[in-house]
Amino acid sequence: MRYGIYVYQINDIIGNLSPTINSMFGYDKNAKIWINIGVAYAKLNYLDLAYEAFLKAISLGDVPPAVYTNMACILTDMQEPEEAIKYAEKGLSLNSKISDGYYAMAISYKMLGNEEEAERYCKLLAVNGGNADYVRSVVADTPVLYYEEDEDEKF
């Protein structure tokens, strides 16, 4: 529940300081600011707000390819596989080494029932440094148990 407070604070800061920030930094015309806002919302799991912030950044142009693949991942979490594929393809066309793009493609094709394409993108994910075993488990609907070394619990 505490994350809701942070989102409220972010919205409040943006809303109340809009004229000041805009006059100082031109945030409404600065894609990097919108990217950072999108990342903050995504980390707080406010996917609709992250989507809107990334969309604003993209509309301003000149964004890194990872913005498109991040958008694709958000769209898979929002159960929008067709849109996710469009953004993942765009990001991967700009930089074919971004593992998030392959992740989003694999999950999206699974959602659409295309197992063959989902598996193909799992393989591409493995080649490009992503955790293909985890994605393959999602595609197969059998979760992999994993943990990070600094965590006390396995999940």
mmCIF file of C-alpha atoms in Angstrom:
data_model
loop_
_atom_site.group_PDB
_atom_site.id
_atom_site.type_symbol
_atom_site.label_atom_id
_atom_site.label_comp_id
_atom_site.label_asym_id
_atom_site.label_seq_id
_atom_site.Cartn_x
_atom_site.Cartn_y
_atom_site.Cartn_z
ATOM 1 C CA MET A 1 0.000 0.000 0.000
ATOM 2 C CA ARG A 2 2.908 2.373 0.614
ATOM 3 C CA TYR A 3 3.638 2.405 -3.131
ATOM 4 C CA GLY A 4 0.330 4.150 -3.697
ATOM 5 C CA ILE A 5 1.635 7.010 -1.598
ATOM 6 C CA TYR A 6 4.682 7.333 -3.864
ATOM 7 C CA VAL A 7 2.525 7.410 -6.975
ATOM 8 C CA TYR A 8 0.339 10.039 -5.365
ATOM 9 C CA GLN A 9 3.462 12.043 -4.525
ATOM 10 C CA ILE A 10 4.810 11.711 -8.069
ATOM 11 C CA ASN A 11 1.485 12.848 -9.519
ATOM 12 C CA ASP A 12 1.224 15.633 -6.960
ATOM 13 C CA ILE A 13 4.745 16.884 -7.655
ATOM 14 C CA ILE A 14 4.222 16.784 -11.409
ATOM 15 C CA GLY A 15 0.819 18.445 -11.141
ATOM 16 C CA ASN A 16 1.766 21.189 -8.687
ATOM 17 C CA LEU A 17 5.163 22.003 -10.103
ATOM 18 C CA SER A 18 4.227 21.590 -13.737
ATOM 19 C CA PRO A 19 4.457 25.263 -14.707
ATOM 20 C CA THR A 20 7.719 25.767 -12.805
ATOM 21 C CA ILE A 21 9.403 22.568 -13.979
ATOM 22 C CA ASN A 22 8.212 23.095 -17.512
ATOM 23 C CA SER A 23 9.564 26.630 -17.643
ATOM 24 C CA MET A 24 12.894 25.506 -16.180
ATOM 25 C CA PHE A 25 13.432 22.197 -17.960
ATOM 26 C CA GLY A 26 10.737 21.887 -20.590
ATOM 27 C CA TYR A 27 9.731 18.478 -19.221
ATOM 28 C CA ASP A 28 6.764 18.256 -21.547
ATOM 29 C CA LYS A 29 9.293 18.283 -24.396
ATOM 30 C CA ASN A 30 11.993 16.165 -22.731
ATOM 31 C CA ALA A 31 11.780 12.441 -23.525
ATOM 32 C CA LYS A 32 14.368 11.516 -20.854
ATOM 33 C CA ILE A 33 12.187 12.901 -18.085
ATOM 34 C CA TRP A 34 9.192 10.920 -19.360
ATOM 35 C CA ILE A 35 11.327 7.771 -19.616
ATOM 36 C CA ASN A 36 12.342 8.166 -15.958
ATOM 37 C CA ILE A 37 8.738 8.739 -14.937
ATOM 38 C CA GLY A 38 7.765 5.604 -16.871
ATOM 39 C CA VAL A 39 10.465 3.556 -15.166
ATOM 40 C CA ALA A 40 9.326 4.789 -11.743
ATOM 41 C CA TYR A 41 5.718 3.863 -12.459
ATOM 42 C CA ALA A 42 6.732 0.458 -13.861
ATOM 43 C CA LYS A 43 8.770 -0.331 -10.743
ATOM 44 C CA LEU A 44 5.725 0.540 -8.637
ATOM 45 C CA ASN A 45 3.635 -1.750 -10.889
ATOM 46 C CA TYR A 46 1.418 1.098 -12.114
ATOM 47 C CA LEU A 47 1.510 -0.248 -15.623
ATOM 48 C CA ASP A 48 -1.118 2.033 -17.123
ATOM 49 C CA LEU A 49 0.774 5.111 -15.898
ATOM 50 C CA ALA A 50 4.105 3.661 -17.057
ATOM 51 C CA TYR A 51 2.536 2.985 -20.452
ATOM 52 C CA GLU A 52 1.327 6.596 -20.726
ATOM 53 C CA ALA A 53 4.717 8.009 -19.688
ATOM 54 C CA PHE A 54 6.616 5.826 -22.199
ATOM 55 C CA LEU A 55 4.082 6.721 -24.871
ATOM 56 C CA LYS A 56 4.720 10.419 -24.179
ATOM 57 C CA ALA A 57 8.496 9.849 -24.381
ATOM 58 C CA ILE A 58 8.130 8.000 -27.683
ATOM 59 C CA SER A 59 5.937 10.762 -29.082
ATOM 60 C CA LEU A 60 8.728 13.243 -28.366
ATOM 61 C CA GLY A 61 11.132 11.158 -30.444
ATOM 62 C CA ASP A 62 14.804 10.256 -30.127
ATOM 63 C CA VAL A 63 14.400 7.591 -27.444
ATOM 64 C CA PRO A 64 16.745 4.656 -26.881
ATOM 65 C CA PRO A 65 15.639 1.276 -28.297
ATOM 66 C CA ALA A 66 15.155 -0.077 -24.758
ATOM 67 C CA VAL A 67 12.149 2.219 -24.325
ATOM 68 C CA TYR A 68 10.332 0.243 -27.020
ATOM 69 C CA THR A 69 11.224 -3.100 -25.467
ATOM 70 C CA ASN A 70 10.281 -1.842 -21.990
ATOM 71 C CA MET A 71 6.954 -0.780 -23.439
ATOM 72 C CA ALA A 72 6.579 -4.277 -24.922
ATOM 73 C CA CYS A 73 7.172 -5.875 -21.516
ATOM 74 C CA ILE A 74 4.616 -3.581 -19.907
ATOM 75 C CA LEU A 75 2.110 -4.485 -22.605
ATOM 76 C CA THR A 76 2.624 -8.210 -22.008
ATOM 77 C CA ASP A 77 1.865 -7.614 -18.325
ATOM 78 C CA MET A 78 -1.244 -5.697 -19.418
ATOM 79 C CA GLN A 79 -2.305 -8.718 -21.526
ATOM 80 C CA GLU A 80 -1.897 -6.840 -24.828
ATOM 81 C CA PRO A 81 0.260 -9.240 -26.880
ATOM 82 C CA GLU A 82 -0.422 -7.757 -30.329
ATOM 83 C CA GLU A 83 0.684 -4.301 -29.210
ATOM 84 C CA ALA A 84 3.620 -5.781 -27.300
ATOM 85 C CA ILE A 85 4.871 -7.465 -30.462
ATOM 86 C CA LYS A 86 4.784 -4.160 -32.370
ATOM 87 C CA TYR A 87 6.888 -2.377 -29.740
ATOM 88 C CA ALA A 88 9.287 -5.310 -29.304
ATOM 89 C CA GLU A 89 9.843 -5.494 -33.069
ATOM 90 C CA LYS A 90 10.548 -1.766 -33.190
ATOM 91 C CA GLY A 91 13.052 -1.961 -30.315
ATOM 92 C CA LEU A 92 14.763 -5.040 -31.746
ATOM 93 C CA SER A 93 14.974 -3.415 -35.178
ATOM 94 C CA LEU A 94 16.981 -0.611 -33.556
ATOM 95 C CA ASN A 95 19.122 -2.910 -31.367
ATOM 96 C CA SER A 96 18.928 -6.666 -31.785
ATOM 97 C CA LYS A 97 20.833 -7.336 -28.539
ATOM 98 C CA ILE A 98 18.114 -6.185 -26.105
ATOM 99 C CA SER A 99 16.984 -9.324 -24.298
ATOM 100 C CA ASP A 100 13.732 -7.738 -23.062
ATOM 101 C CA GLY A 101 12.523 -7.598 -26.663
ATOM 102 C CA TYR A 102 12.943 -11.345 -27.086
ATOM 103 C CA TYR A 103 11.316 -11.936 -23.705
ATOM 104 C CA ALA A 104 8.263 -9.876 -24.696
ATOM 105 C CA MET A 105 8.045 -11.633 -28.063
ATOM 106 C CA ALA A 106 8.157 -15.114 -26.474
ATOM 107 C CA ILE A 107 5.508 -14.273 -23.890
ATOM 108 C CA SER A 108 3.316 -12.488 -26.447
ATOM 109 C CA TYR A 109 3.373 -15.370 -28.888
ATOM 110 C CA LYS A 110 2.512 -17.733 -26.021
ATOM 111 C CA MET A 111 -0.487 -15.534 -25.193
ATOM 112 C CA LEU A 112 -1.548 -15.722 -28.829
ATOM 113 C CA GLY A 113 -1.213 -19.514 -28.830
ATOM 114 C CA ASN A 114 1.720 -19.643 -31.239
ATOM 115 C CA GLU A 115 4.012 -22.103 -29.431
ATOM 116 C CA GLU A 116 6.455 -22.382 -32.324
ATOM 117 C CA GLU A 117 7.193 -18.643 -32.411
ATOM 118 C CA ALA A 118 7.307 -18.524 -28.610
ATOM 119 C CA GLU A 119 9.993 -21.219 -28.593
ATOM 120 C CA ARG A 120 11.899 -19.481 -31.396
ATOM 121 C CA TYR A 121 12.068 -16.285 -29.349
ATOM 122 C CA CYS A 122 13.148 -18.256 -26.247
ATOM 123 C CA LYS A 123 16.118 -19.483 -28.282
ATOM 124 C CA LEU A 124 16.902 -15.948 -29.468
ATOM 125 C CA LEU A 125 16.650 -14.763 -25.879
ATOM 126 C CA ALA A 126 19.239 -17.355 -24.810
ATOM 127 C CA VAL A 127 21.607 -16.277 -27.585
ATOM 128 C CA ASN A 128 21.245 -12.624 -26.548
ATOM 129 C CA GLY A 129 21.984 -13.042 -22.851
ATOM 130 C CA GLY A 130 18.526 -13.428 -21.355
ATOM 131 C CA ASN A 131 17.216 -16.099 -19.030
ATOM 132 C CA ALA A 132 15.624 -18.353 -21.633
ATOM 133 C CA ASP A 133 14.979 -21.152 -19.106
ATOM 134 C CA TYR A 134 12.735 -18.847 -17.107
ATOM 135 C CA VAL A 135 10.861 -17.675 -20.207
ATOM 136 C CA ARG A 136 10.600 -21.222 -21.517
ATOM 137 C CA SER A 137 9.005 -22.197 -18.189
ATOM 138 C CA VAL A 138 6.471 -19.395 -18.558
ATOM 139 C CA VAL A 139 5.772 -20.468 -22.115
ATOM 140 C CA ALA A 140 5.307 -24.056 -20.922
ATOM 141 C CA ASP A 141 3.163 -22.894 -17.956
ATOM 142 C CA THR A 142 5.505 -24.635 -15.512
ATOM 143 C CA PRO A 143 7.344 -22.088 -13.381
ATOM 144 C CA VAL A 144 11.025 -22.472 -12.645
ATOM 145 C CA LEU A 145 12.006 -22.164 -8.993
ATOM 146 C CA TYR A 146 14.873 -19.743 -8.671
ATOM 147 C CA TYR A 147 16.400 -17.355 -6.199
ATOM 148 C CA GLU A 148 19.096 -14.762 -6.006
ATOM 149 C CA GLU A 149 22.077 -15.499 -3.779
ATOM 150 C CA ASP A 150 21.388 -12.634 -1.423
ATOM 151 C CA GLU A 151 17.798 -13.690 -0.760
ATOM 152 C CA ASP A 152 16.905 -15.876 2.195
ATOM 153 C CA GLU A 153 13.963 -17.618 0.607
ATOM 154 C CA LYS A 154 13.496 -19.560 -2.577
ATOM 155 C CA PHE A 155 10.274 -18.922 -4.408
#
